Backbone as a printed PyTorch tensor [residue, N CA C, xyz], in Angstrom:
tensor([[[129.3410,  93.4330, 110.9330],
         [128.2700,  92.5620, 110.4640],
         [128.5840,  92.0490, 109.0570]],

        [[128.2980,  90.8000, 108.8220],
         [128.5520,  90.1720, 107.5300],
         [127.2230,  89.7890, 106.8900]],

        [[126.9270,  90.3570, 105.7310],
         [125.7060,  90.0130, 104.9990],
         [126.0120,  88.8640, 104.0480]],

        [[125.3950,  87.7040, 104.3020],
         [125.7290,  86.5210, 103.5070],
         [124.4780,  85.7560, 103.0960]],

        [[124.4800,  85.2940, 101.8630],
         [123.4510,  84.4270, 101.3020],
         [124.0690,  83.0310, 101.1970]],

        [[123.4630,  82.0650, 101.8690],
         [124.0500,  80.7260, 101.9840],
         [123.4840,  79.7070, 101.0010]],

        [[122.6780,  80.1460, 100.0470],
         [122.0110,  79.1900,  99.1550],
         [121.8760,  79.8200,  97.7680]],

        [[122.8480,  79.5160,  96.9020],
         [122.9220,  80.1410,  95.5740],
         [123.2970,  79.0910,  94.5390]],

        [[122.6270,  79.1330,  93.3800],
         [122.8870,  78.1850,  92.2930],
         [123.5120,  78.8760,  91.0790]],

        [[124.1820,  78.0810,  90.2620],
         [124.7800,  78.5890,  89.0240],
         [124.3710,  77.6950,  87.8550]],

        [[124.3960,  78.2510,  86.6550],
         [123.9990,  77.4310,  85.5120],
         [125.1230,  76.5150,  85.0250]],

        [[126.3340,  76.6900,  85.5780],
         [127.4070,  75.7650,  85.2150],
         [127.2020,  74.3810,  85.8240]],

        [[126.5990,  74.3350,  87.0260],
         [126.5260,  73.0670,  87.7480],
         [125.1130,  72.6260,  88.1190]],

        [[124.1380,  73.5250,  88.0860],
         [122.7510,  73.1580,  88.3830],
         [121.9180,  73.2790,  87.1170]],

        [[121.2060,  72.2110,  86.7440],
         [120.3860,  72.2490,  85.5350],
         [119.3170,  73.3310,  85.6190]],

        [[118.8820,  73.6530,  86.8410],
         [117.8620,  74.6780,  87.0360],
         [118.4520,  76.0800,  87.1290]],

        [[119.7830,  76.1990,  87.1390],
         [120.4190,  77.5030,  87.2250],
         [120.2250,  78.2990,  85.9500]],

        [[120.0210,  79.6080,  86.0840],
         [119.7680,  80.4710,  84.9270],
         [120.9320,  81.4050,  84.6140]],

        [[121.8530,  81.5940,  85.5570],
         [122.9360,  82.5600,  85.3840],
         [124.2610,  81.9460,  85.8230]],

        [[125.3690,  82.3400,  85.2000],
         [126.6760,  81.8030,  85.5780],
         [127.1470,  82.3530,  86.9170]],

        [[128.1210,  81.6780,  87.4960],
         [128.6180,  82.0630,  88.8160],
         [129.0750,  83.5150,  88.8510]],

        [[129.8110,  83.9450,  87.8340],
         [130.3220,  85.3230,  87.8310],
         [129.1850,  86.3350,  87.8890]],

        [[128.1360,  86.1060,  87.1200],
         [126.9970,  87.0290,  87.1200],
         [126.2720,  87.0070,  88.4590]],

        [[126.1610,  85.8320,  89.0840],
         [125.5010,  85.7330,  90.3800],
         [126.2970,  86.5040,  91.4350]],

        [[127.6010,  86.3630,  91.4040],
         [128.4520,  87.0730,  92.3630],
         [128.3450,  88.5780,  92.1600]],

        [[128.3960,  89.0150,  90.9110],
         [128.3060,  90.4430,  90.6340],
         [126.9660,  91.0250,  91.0610]],

        [[125.8930,  90.2590,  90.9220],
         [124.5900,  90.7150,  91.3730],
         [124.5450,  90.8010,  92.9000]],

        [[125.1290,  89.8120,  93.5680],
         [125.1680,  89.8450,  95.0330],
         [125.9260,  91.0730,  95.5290]],

        [[127.0240,  91.3880,  94.8760],
         [127.8050,  92.5780,  95.2420],
         [126.9740,  93.8380,  95.0090]],

        [[126.2930,  93.8910,  93.8750],
         [125.4780,  95.0570,  93.5480],
         [124.3400,  95.2590,  94.5370]],

        [[123.8740,  94.1660,  95.1500],
         [122.7860,  94.2500,  96.1190],
         [123.2900,  94.4260,  97.5530]],

        [[124.5760,  94.7140,  97.7080],
         [125.1100,  95.0640,  99.0160],
         [125.5090,  93.9210,  99.9120]],

        [[125.5750,  92.6870,  99.3840],
         [126.0130,  91.5620, 100.2040],
         [127.5360,  91.5720, 100.3470]],

        [[128.0180,  90.9110, 101.3910],
         [129.4540,  90.7900, 101.6320],
         [129.9990,  89.4310, 101.2310]],

        [[129.1070,  88.4440, 101.1060],
         [129.5600,  87.0710, 100.8760],
         [128.4040,  86.2270, 100.3770]],

        [[128.7530,  85.1100,  99.7400],
         [127.7360,  84.1240,  99.3800],
         [128.3500,  82.7390,  99.3770]],

        [[127.4630,  81.7540,  99.4160],
         [127.8440,  80.3430,  99.3660],
         [127.2610,  79.7540,  98.0900]],

        [[128.1030,  79.2190,  97.2280],
         [127.6410,  78.5680,  96.0040],
         [127.2710,  77.1240,  96.3510]],

        [[125.9880,  76.7960,  96.1920],
         [125.4660,  75.4980,  96.6540],
         [124.6580,  74.8370,  95.5380]],

        [[125.3390,  74.3470,  94.5310],
         [124.6400,  73.7040,  93.4350],
         [124.1260,  72.3260,  93.8380]],

        [[123.2030,  71.8070,  93.0430],
         [122.5700,  70.5320,  93.3480],
         [123.5480,  69.3740,  93.1580]],

        [[123.9450,  68.7630,  94.2860],
         [124.7840,  67.5610,  94.2720],
         [126.1010,  67.7550,  93.5220]],

        [[126.5470,  69.0090,  93.4340],
         [127.8210,  69.2950,  92.7660],
         [128.5820,  70.3520,  93.5440]],

        [[129.8300,  70.0630,  93.8460],
         [130.7250,  71.0320,  94.4600],
         [131.4120,  71.8560,  93.3800]],

        [[131.7170,  73.0920,  93.6900],
         [132.5020,  73.8990,  92.7730],
         [133.8900,  73.2820,  92.6220]],

        [[134.4010,  73.1120,  91.4040],
         [135.7750,  72.6290,  91.2390],
         [136.7380,  73.5600,  91.9840]],

        [[137.7060,  73.0160,  92.7230],
         [138.5950,  73.8580,  93.5290],
         [139.2760,  74.9770,  92.7500]],

        [[139.7430,  74.6940,  91.5370],
         [140.4370,  75.7220,  90.7620],
         [139.4910,  76.8640,  90.3910]],

        [[138.2520,  76.5320,  90.0130],
         [137.2810,  77.5670,  89.6580],
         [136.9180,  78.4090,  90.8720]],

        [[136.7100,  77.7350,  92.0240],
         [136.3460,  78.4560,  93.2340],
         [137.4640,  79.4090,  93.6470]],

        [[138.7070,  78.9440,  93.5680],
         [139.8340,  79.7980,  93.9350],
         [139.9610,  80.9840,  92.9900]],

        [[139.7240,  80.7460,  91.7060],
         [139.8050,  81.8450,  90.7310],
         [138.7300,  82.8920,  91.0010]],

        [[137.5310,  82.4540,  91.3560],
         [136.4560,  83.3970,  91.6760],
         [136.7880,  84.1920,  92.9390]],

        [[137.3490,  83.5300,  93.9300],
         [137.7350,  84.2230,  95.1590],
         [138.7590,  85.3130,  94.8650]],

        [[139.7470,  84.9960,  94.0500],
         [140.7900,  85.9760,  93.7290],
         [140.2360,  87.1190,  92.8870]],

        [[139.3530,  86.8000,  91.9750],
         [138.8080,  87.8190,  91.0750],
         [137.9390,  88.8220,  91.8170]],

        [[137.1590,  88.3550,  92.7960],
         [136.1720,  89.2330,  93.4280],
         [136.5270,  89.6620,  94.8470]],

        [[137.7180,  89.3170,  95.3350],
         [138.1300,  89.7750,  96.6650],
         [138.0670,  91.3090,  96.7200]],

        [[137.6370,  91.8640,  97.8720],
         [137.4440,  91.2540,  99.1950],
         [136.0600,  90.6170,  99.4160]],

        [[135.1920,  90.6360,  98.3950],
         [133.9320,  89.9020,  98.5210],
         [134.2630,  88.4370,  98.7930]],

        [[133.5270,  87.8280,  99.7150],
         [133.8230,  86.4530, 100.1150],
         [132.9520,  85.4530,  99.3630]],

        [[133.5830,  84.3910,  98.8950],
         [132.8910,  83.3340,  98.1680],
         [133.2710,  81.9980,  98.7930]],

        [[132.2520,  81.2310,  99.1600],
         [132.4730,  79.9240,  99.7630],
         [131.8080,  78.8590,  98.8990]],

        [[132.3200,  77.6460,  98.9970],
         [131.7540,  76.5420,  98.2460],
         [131.0250,  75.5690,  99.1510]],

        [[129.7590,  75.3120,  98.8430],
         [128.9800,  74.3100,  99.5530],
         [128.2710,  73.4290,  98.5430]],

        [[127.2200,  72.7470,  98.9830],
         [126.4810,  71.8670,  98.0800],
         [125.0840,  71.6590,  98.6380]],

        [[124.1070,  71.4990,  97.7650],
         [122.7500,  71.1410,  98.1690],
         [122.5440,  69.6680,  97.8460]],

        [[122.5580,  68.8480,  98.8810],
         [122.5080,  67.4000,  98.7220],
         [121.0570,  66.9330,  98.6650]],

        [[120.7450,  66.1370,  97.6650],
         [119.4110,  65.5520,  97.5390],
         [119.3160,  64.3010,  98.4050]],

        [[118.3160,  64.2840,  99.3070],
         [118.0890,  63.1240, 100.1740],
         [116.6170,  62.7580, 100.0450]],

        [[116.3080,  61.8270,  99.1600],
         [114.9200,  61.4970,  98.8870],
         [114.2090,  62.7140,  98.3110]],

        [[113.1220,  63.1380,  98.9600],
         [112.3910,  64.3090,  98.4930],
         [112.8470,  65.5890,  99.1740]],

        [[113.8430,  65.4990, 100.0560],
         [114.3450,  66.6730, 100.7670],
         [115.6920,  67.1080, 100.2020]],

        [[116.0340,  68.3710, 100.4820],
         [117.3200,  68.9190, 100.0900],
         [118.0080,  69.4630, 101.3330]],

        [[119.3020,  69.1630, 101.4500],
         [120.0640,  69.5600, 102.6300],
         [121.2840,  70.3660, 102.1840]],

        [[121.4020,  71.5810, 102.7140],
         [122.5850,  72.3920, 102.4630],
         [123.7220,  71.8820, 103.3360]],

        [[124.8760,  71.6090, 102.7300],
         [126.0540,  71.1800, 103.4750],
         [127.1630,  72.1840, 103.2000]],

        [[127.6680,  72.7770, 104.2610],
         [128.6800,  73.8260, 104.1530],
         [129.9330,  73.4200, 104.9160]],

        [[131.0750,  73.8930, 104.4470],
         [132.3190,  73.6770, 105.1680],
         [133.0150,  72.3690, 104.8890]],

        [[132.5470,  71.6030, 103.9070],
         [133.1760,  70.3280, 103.5580],
         [133.3860,  70.2720, 102.0430]],

        [[134.6060,  70.0880, 101.6210],
         [134.9160,  69.9700, 100.2060],
         [135.3390,  68.5360,  99.9030]],

        [[134.4050,  67.6210,  99.9940],
         [134.6690,  66.2000,  99.7900],
         [133.7730,  65.7090,  98.6580]],

        [[134.3440,  65.2100,  97.5480],
         [133.5410,  64.7500,  96.4150],
         [132.5310,  63.6660,  96.7630]],

        [[132.7000,  63.0080,  97.9050],
         [131.7280,  62.0050,  98.3310],
         [130.3330,  62.6060,  98.4420]],

        [[130.2540,  63.9020,  98.7160],
         [128.9600,  64.5740,  98.8400],
         [128.1900,  64.5860,  97.5200]],

        [[128.8700,  64.3340,  96.4110],
         [128.2380,  64.3690,  95.0960],
         [127.6500,  63.0180,  94.6970]],

        [[127.6430,  62.0580,  95.6150],
         [127.2510,  60.6890,  95.2770],
         [125.8400,  60.5770,  94.7230]],

        [[124.9040,  61.3740,  95.2500],
         [123.5400,  61.3590,  94.7430],
         [122.6540,  60.2710,  95.3030]],

        [[123.1450,  59.4770,  96.2490],
         [122.3290,  58.3900,  96.8090],
         [122.3740,  58.3870,  98.3300]],

        [[122.4450,  59.5620,  98.9260],
         [122.5620,  59.6690, 100.3760],
         [121.2650,  59.3140, 101.0880]],

        [[121.4140,  58.6520, 102.2430],
         [120.3420,  58.5180, 103.2190],
         [120.6370,  59.5200, 104.3300]],

        [[119.5950,  60.0890, 104.8930],
         [119.7970,  61.2050, 105.8120],
         [120.6430,  60.8630, 107.0480]],

        [[120.4150,  59.7540, 107.7440],
         [121.2620,  59.4670, 108.9170],
         [122.7470,  59.3700, 108.5590]],

        [[123.0490,  58.7650, 107.4060],
         [124.4460,  58.6420, 106.9760],
         [125.0290,  60.0190, 106.6410]],

        [[124.2430,  60.8590, 105.9890],
         [124.7140,  62.2140, 105.6800],
         [124.9570,  62.9920, 106.9710]],

        [[124.0460,  62.8740, 107.9080],
         [124.1930,  63.5600, 109.1920],
         [125.4940,  63.1460, 109.8770]],

        [[125.7660,  61.8490, 109.9320],
         [126.9960,  61.3700, 110.5610],
         [128.2290,  61.8390, 109.7960]],

        [[128.1390,  61.8350, 108.4670],
         [129.2540,  62.2640, 107.6280],
         [129.6070,  63.7190, 107.9210]],

        [[128.6090,  64.5760, 107.9620],
         [128.8450,  66.0050, 108.1960],
         [129.3650,  66.2460, 109.6090]],

        [[128.7630,  65.5820, 110.5850],
         [129.2010,  65.7550, 111.9650],
         [130.6650,  65.3310, 112.1360]],

        [[131.0470,  64.2130, 111.5220],
         [132.4060,  63.6950, 111.6830],
         [133.4440,  64.6330, 111.0890]],

        [[133.0360,  65.4660, 110.1400],
         [133.9810,  66.3450, 109.4540],
         [133.8430,  67.8090, 109.8540]],

        [[133.0380,  68.0600, 110.8650],
         [132.9210,  69.4170, 111.3730],
         [132.2070,  70.3760, 110.4580]],

        [[131.3520,  69.8600, 109.5630],
         [130.6150,  70.7230, 108.6520],
         [129.3390,  71.2610, 109.2730]],

        [[128.5940,  71.9720, 108.4650],
         [127.3280,  72.5880, 108.8710],
         [126.2610,  72.1100, 107.9020]],

        [[125.0720,  71.7810, 108.4280],
         [124.0100,  71.3180, 107.5530],
         [122.6920,  71.9780, 107.9240]],

        [[121.9020,  72.3070, 106.9150],
         [120.6080,  72.9480, 107.1290],
         [119.5970,  72.3460, 106.1710]],

        [[118.3890,  72.1210, 106.6710],
         [117.3160,  71.6220, 105.8090],
         [116.8230,  72.7670, 104.9480]],

        [[116.9430,  72.6230, 103.6330],
         [116.5470,  73.6830, 102.7060],
         [115.0390,  73.6700, 102.4880]],

        [[114.4720,  74.8690, 102.3560],
         [113.0470,  75.0980, 102.0550],
         [112.1160,  73.9700, 102.5370]],

        [[111.9810,  73.8150, 103.8750],
         [111.0690,  72.7800, 104.3970],
         [109.6490,  72.9480, 103.8560]],

        [[108.9830,  71.8440, 103.6450],
         [107.5880,  71.7900, 103.1950],
         [107.3860,  72.3320, 101.7680]],

        [[108.4570,  72.4360, 101.0270],
         [108.3010,  72.9340,  99.6500],
         [107.5240,  71.9410,  98.7830]],

        [[107.7910,  70.6510,  98.9590],
         [107.2190,  69.6520,  98.0640],
         [106.0670,  68.8620,  98.6740]],

        [[105.9480,  68.8610,  99.9870],
         [104.8460,  68.1620, 100.6400],
         [104.6560,  68.7700, 102.0270]],

        [[103.5550,  68.4270, 102.6860],
         [103.2600,  69.0380, 103.9810],
         [103.8520,  68.2690, 105.1480]],

        [[104.8200,  67.4050, 104.8670],
         [105.5810,  66.7040, 105.8960],
         [107.0640,  66.8380, 105.5740]],

        [[107.8960,  66.5300, 106.5510],
         [109.3390,  66.4870, 106.3340],
         [109.7460,  65.0280, 106.2570]],

        [[110.3970,  64.6580, 105.1700],
         [110.6110,  63.2580, 104.8310],
         [111.9330,  62.7000, 105.3350]],

        [[112.5400,  63.3630, 106.3380],
         [113.7420,  62.8310, 106.9880],
         [113.5700,  63.0190, 108.4890]],

        [[114.2990,  62.2400, 109.2650],
         [114.1260,  62.2360, 110.7130],
         [114.9820,  63.3230, 111.3680]],

        [[114.4940,  64.5530, 111.3220],
         [115.2630,  65.6370, 111.9280],
         [115.0770,  65.6950, 113.4450]],

        [[114.1310,  64.9360, 113.9730],
         [113.9770,  64.8690, 115.4260],
         [115.1350,  64.0790, 116.0330]],

        [[115.4530,  62.9450, 115.4480],
         [116.5630,  62.1360, 115.9480],
         [117.9060,  62.6580, 115.4630]],

        [[117.9100,  63.2300, 114.2580],
         [119.1450,  63.7490, 113.6740],
         [118.9430,  65.2180, 113.2950]],

        [[118.9170,  66.0990, 114.2890],
         [118.6380,  67.5050, 113.9790],
         [119.7490,  68.1540, 113.1660]],

        [[119.3800,  68.9230, 112.1600],
         [120.3860,  69.6950, 111.4280],
         [120.8330,  70.8840, 112.2800]],

        [[121.7420,  71.6740, 111.7550],
         [122.2090,  72.8550, 112.4780],
         [121.2430,  74.0270, 112.3450]],

        [[120.3940,  73.9960, 111.3250],
         [119.4610,  75.1000, 111.0930],
         [118.3740,  74.6480, 110.1260]],

        [[117.2960,  75.4130, 110.1040],
         [116.2470,  75.2610, 109.1030],
         [116.2180,  76.5200, 108.2490]],

        [[116.0240,  76.3460, 106.9630],
         [115.8770,  77.5020, 106.0850],
         [114.4220,  77.9770, 106.1820]],

        [[114.2050,  78.9740, 107.0180],
         [112.8520,  79.4480, 107.2680],
         [112.3180,  80.3890, 106.2160]],

        [[113.2240,  81.0140, 105.4720],
         [112.8300,  82.0220, 104.4960],
         [113.6700,  81.8820, 103.2360]],

        [[113.0190,  81.8430, 102.1030],
         [113.6910,  81.8510, 100.8030],
         [112.6170,  82.0160,  99.7410]],

        [[113.0350,  82.1950,  98.5170],
         [112.0590,  82.2780,  97.4220],
         [111.2660,  80.9890,  97.2900]],

        [[111.8390,  79.8670,  97.7430],
         [111.1890,  78.5720,  97.5620],
         [110.6870,  77.9450,  98.8650]],

        [[110.6670,  78.7280,  99.9480],
         [110.0680,  78.2660, 101.1870],
         [108.6290,  78.7660, 101.2300]],

        [[107.6390,  77.8810, 101.2800],
         [106.2360,  78.3230, 101.2290],
         [105.8890,  79.2500, 102.3920]],

        [[105.4410,  80.4700, 102.1330],
         [105.1200,  81.4140, 103.2190],
         [104.0930,  80.8660, 104.2040]],

        [[103.1680,  80.0280, 103.7300],
         [102.1170,  79.5290, 104.6290],
         [102.6670,  78.6030, 105.7110]],

        [[103.9160,  78.1520, 105.5610],
         [104.5030,  77.2520, 106.5470],
         [105.5060,  77.9370, 107.4660]],

        [[105.6600,  79.2480, 107.3530],
         [106.6910,  79.9310, 108.1370],
         [106.4890,  79.7310, 109.6340]],

        [[105.2550,  79.8760, 110.1120],
         [105.0180,  79.6930, 111.5440],
         [105.3250,  78.2620, 111.9810]],

        [[104.9870,  77.2920, 111.1550],
         [105.2560,  75.8930, 111.4800],
         [106.7620,  75.6200, 111.5000]],

        [[107.4830,  76.2010, 110.5460],
         [108.9340,  76.0310, 110.4990],
         [109.5830,  76.6780, 111.7170]],

        [[109.1150,  77.8660, 112.0760],
         [109.6570,  78.5630, 113.2450],
         [109.4220,  77.7670, 114.5210]],

        [[108.2260,  77.1990, 114.6740],
         [107.9270,  76.3960, 115.8570],
         [108.8070,  75.1580, 115.9050]],

        [[109.0520,  74.5430, 114.7460],
         [109.9080,  73.3650, 114.6890],
         [111.3390,  73.7230, 115.0860]],

        [[111.8310,  74.8590, 114.6020],
         [113.1760,  75.3050, 114.9710],
         [113.2810,  75.5570, 116.4730]],

        [[112.2410,  76.1420, 117.0470],
         [112.2380,  76.3790, 118.4860],
         [112.2980,  75.0540, 119.2460]],

        [[111.5330,  74.0810, 118.7910],
         [111.5060,  72.7820, 119.4780],
         [112.8570,  72.0740, 119.3880]],

        [[113.5130,  72.1900, 118.2590],
         [114.8070,  71.5380, 118.0680],
         [115.9650,  72.3760, 118.6000]],

        [[115.6690,  73.6230, 119.0110],
         [116.6700,  74.5490, 119.5390],
         [117.7530,  74.8410, 118.4920]],

        [[117.3050,  75.1380, 117.2760],
         [118.2090,  75.5000, 116.1900],
         [117.7050,  76.7770, 115.5280]],

        [[118.5840,  77.5210, 114.8610],
         [118.1770,  78.7960, 114.2720],
         [117.5170,  78.6460, 112.9090]],

        [[116.8890,  79.7340, 112.4940],
         [116.3230,  79.8440, 111.1530],
         [117.2700,  80.6360, 110.2680]],

        [[117.3960,  80.1940, 109.0230],
         [118.1740,  80.9180, 108.0210],
         [117.2420,  81.6240, 107.0520]],

        [[117.7470,  82.6920, 106.4530],
         [117.0740,  83.3500, 105.3350],
         [118.0520,  83.3760, 104.1750]],

        [[117.7060,  82.7150, 103.0850],
         [118.5770,  82.6290, 101.9060],
         [117.7560,  82.8580, 100.6510]],

        [[118.4060,  83.2920,  99.6050],
         [117.6620,  83.5450,  98.3700],
         [117.2490,  82.2510,  97.6700]],

        [[118.0930,  81.1990,  97.7450],
         [117.9310,  80.0370,  96.8630],
         [117.8830,  80.5500,  95.4290]],

        [[118.7540,  81.5060,  95.1500],
         [118.7360,  82.1850,  93.8550],
         [119.2190,  81.2850,  92.7320]],

        [[118.4640,  81.2910,  91.6380],
         [118.8480,  80.6260,  90.4030],
         [119.0810,  81.6460,  89.2900]],

        [[118.8140,  82.9130,  89.5870],
         [118.8960,  83.9800,  88.5970],
         [119.3880,  85.2450,  89.2870]],

        [[120.0440,  86.1180,  88.5400],
         [120.6500,  87.3230,  89.1130],
         [119.6380,  88.2650,  89.7550]],

        [[118.3780,  88.1660,  89.3810],
         [117.3780,  89.0980,  89.9070],
         [116.8580,  88.7080,  91.2910]],

        [[117.3340,  87.5990,  91.8380],
         [116.7750,  87.0870,  93.0830],
         [117.5140,  87.5400,  94.3420]],

        [[118.5380,  88.3570,  94.2140],
         [119.3300,  88.7390,  95.3830],
         [118.7470,  89.9470,  96.1180]],

        [[119.1390,  90.0640,  97.3870],
         [118.8410,  91.2540,  98.1600],
         [117.6020,  91.1840,  99.0210]],

        [[116.7490,  90.1790,  98.8370],
         [115.5220,  90.0620,  99.6100],
         [115.7020,  89.1570, 100.8350]],

        [[116.5090,  88.1110, 100.6930],
         [116.7210,  87.1420, 101.7670],
         [118.2270,  86.9510, 101.9770]],

        [[118.6800,  87.1880, 103.2050],
         [120.0810,  86.9260, 103.5320],
         [120.2210,  86.8870, 105.0500]],

        [[121.4260,  86.5700, 105.5190],
         [121.6930,  86.4680, 106.9500],
         [122.7140,  87.5280, 107.3490]],

        [[122.4590,  88.1880, 108.4500],
         [123.3490,  89.2170, 108.9590],
         [124.1000,  88.6290, 110.1540]],

        [[125.3290,  88.1850, 109.9030],
         [126.1290,  87.5300, 110.9400],
         [126.7410,  88.5930, 111.8370]],

        [[126.5390,  88.4440, 113.1370],
         [127.0340,  89.4200, 114.0960],
         [128.5570,  89.3530, 114.1600]],

        [[129.1770,  90.4910, 114.2110],
         [130.6190,  90.5220, 114.1240],
         [131.0290,  90.3290, 112.6680]],

        [[132.2840,  89.9910, 112.4360],
         [132.7650,  89.7730, 111.0730],
         [133.7150,  88.5830, 111.1110]],

        [[133.1680,  87.3470, 111.0410],
         [134.0100,  86.1510, 111.1740],
         [135.2020,  86.2070, 110.2260]],

        [[136.4160,  85.9830, 110.7410],
         [137.6190,  86.1390, 109.9180],
         [137.8320,  85.0390, 108.8850]],

        [[137.2180,  83.8760, 109.0860],
         [137.4270,  82.7780, 108.1460],
         [136.1880,  81.8860, 108.1320]],

        [[136.2240,  80.8410, 107.3000],
         [135.0640,  79.9810, 107.1350],
         [134.7170,  79.2300, 108.4210]],

        [[135.7110,  78.7730, 109.1570],
         [135.4360,  78.0470, 110.3820],
         [134.7250,  78.9250, 111.3960]],

        [[135.1610,  80.1640, 111.5250],
         [134.5040,  81.0930, 112.4460],
         [133.0820,  81.3920, 111.9800]],

        [[132.8830,  81.4460, 110.6690],
         [131.5380,  81.6500, 110.1260],
         [130.6220,  80.4840, 110.4960]],

        [[131.0950,  79.2530, 110.3140],
         [130.2940,  78.0810, 110.6510],
         [129.9450,  78.0610, 112.1340]],

        [[130.8940,  78.4440, 112.9740],
         [130.6370,  78.4720, 114.4140],
         [129.5710,  79.5010, 114.7580]],

        [[129.6140,  80.6640, 114.1010],
         [128.6090,  81.6970, 114.3420],
         [127.2280,  81.2220, 113.8930]],

        [[127.1750,  80.5210, 112.7740],
         [125.8940,  80.0180, 112.2780],
         [125.3350,  78.9560, 113.2180]],

        [[126.1680,  78.0370, 113.6810],
         [125.7200,  77.0020, 114.6090],
         [125.1500,  77.6220, 115.8940]],

        [[125.8020,  78.6790, 116.3500],
         [125.4050,  79.3170, 117.5980],
         [124.1860,  80.2170, 117.4360]],

        [[123.7100,  80.3920, 116.1990],
         [122.5990,  81.3000, 115.9740],
         [122.9940,  82.7440, 116.1740]],

        [[124.2740,  83.0580, 115.9810],
         [124.7840,  84.4070, 116.2140],
         [124.5990,  85.2650, 114.9560]],

        [[123.3590,  85.3880, 114.5310],
         [123.0370,  86.1430, 113.3240],
         [121.5510,  86.4790, 113.3490]],

        [[121.1660,  87.3610, 112.4560],
         [119.7570,  87.6950, 112.2620],
         [119.3820,  87.3420, 110.8310]],

        [[118.2000,  86.7710, 110.6330],
         [117.7510,  86.4760, 109.2760],
         [117.0140,  87.7010, 108.7480]],

        [[117.3370,  88.0830, 107.5430],
         [116.7490,  89.2700, 106.9280],
         [115.8070,  88.8300, 105.8120]],

        [[114.5300,  89.1120, 106.0100],
         [113.4960,  88.7240, 105.0480],
         [112.2240,  89.4730, 105.4170]],

        [[111.2900,  89.6130, 104.4820],
         [109.9970,  90.2070, 104.8410],
         [109.3470,  89.4080, 105.9750]],

        [[108.9530,  90.0930, 107.0440],
         [108.2750,  89.4550, 108.1910],
         [109.1180,  88.3700, 108.8480]],

        [[110.4430,  88.5630, 108.8490],
         [111.3240,  87.5430, 109.4320],
         [111.1890,  87.5000, 110.9440]],

        [[111.1080,  86.2810, 111.4850],
         [111.0990,  86.0560, 112.9270],
         [112.5420,  85.8790, 113.3680]],

        [[112.9230,  86.4970, 114.4640],
         [114.2910,  86.3740, 114.9530],
         [114.6340,  84.9140, 115.2050]],

        [[115.8780,  84.5680, 114.9010],
         [116.3430,  83.2000, 115.1710],
         [116.2850,  82.9300, 116.6710]],

        [[115.8970,  81.7160, 117.0800],
         [115.8120,  81.4010, 118.5020],
         [117.1790,  81.3320, 119.1510]],

        [[117.2220,  81.4770, 120.4790],
         [118.4570,  81.2500, 121.2120],
         [118.8080,  79.7730, 121.0940]],

        [[120.0730,  79.4920, 120.8730],
         [120.4570,  78.1060, 120.6380],
         [121.6070,  77.6780, 121.5320]],

        [[121.7580,  76.3780, 121.6220],
         [122.9030,  75.7780, 122.2880],
         [123.8860,  75.3480, 121.2160]],

        [[125.1920,  75.7530, 121.2990],
         [126.1430,  75.3420, 120.2580],
         [126.1220,  73.8390, 120.0260]],

        [[126.3820,  73.4340, 118.7870],
         [126.3060,  72.0250, 118.4070],
         [127.1740,  71.1460, 119.2940]],

        [[128.3580,  71.6250, 119.6060],
         [129.3040,  70.8110, 120.3870],
         [128.7420,  70.4600, 121.7600]],

        [[127.7900,  71.2590, 122.2500],
         [127.2480,  71.0060, 123.5860],
         [126.0090,  70.1300, 123.5570]],

        [[125.5210,  69.7640, 122.3610],
         [124.2920,  68.9690, 122.2780],
         [124.5680,  67.4930, 122.4970]]])
């Protein structure tokens, strides 16, 4: 089993970040996680920095992703290291096509955080997952988010959305098996082959792999 947090910020690249990447990684390790994804706002980790962090903290796993701003919504994009993602002016259908064409993974972060509607067309362009649990996902909407995930036949994620070292250990995903590399991890996430760990977490629904949709 792989314990991974897929939504983590750093103060080097996110204005709202409170702690540097090294401190965030060390806190994740201290809280018993096996891996994390650094997903700053509209900024990818520089390749040299990401590689240095991987070497410094191995065998702990560190992946680079990004939280893309799309209007009033935020979308986690994993598995793609393309600076185009940092453009800051994405429309959701174009982002969806971009991620699909490159074999990446995308999840709607903290649905209903800013309003009681979802401001992108996830019915026509479903993401790979919804972030059902995090520090910034409103608890009063958990049942609504779960029902939406069931309707779209996609899994729920549990992530810290941590901006500070004290936020780890409460929300993470327990990936079944131990994916040997990032591609295998993305495939497991798409398939819903994991359990979300959070207070009162609802099990992720059974899903159809993305390639079959």
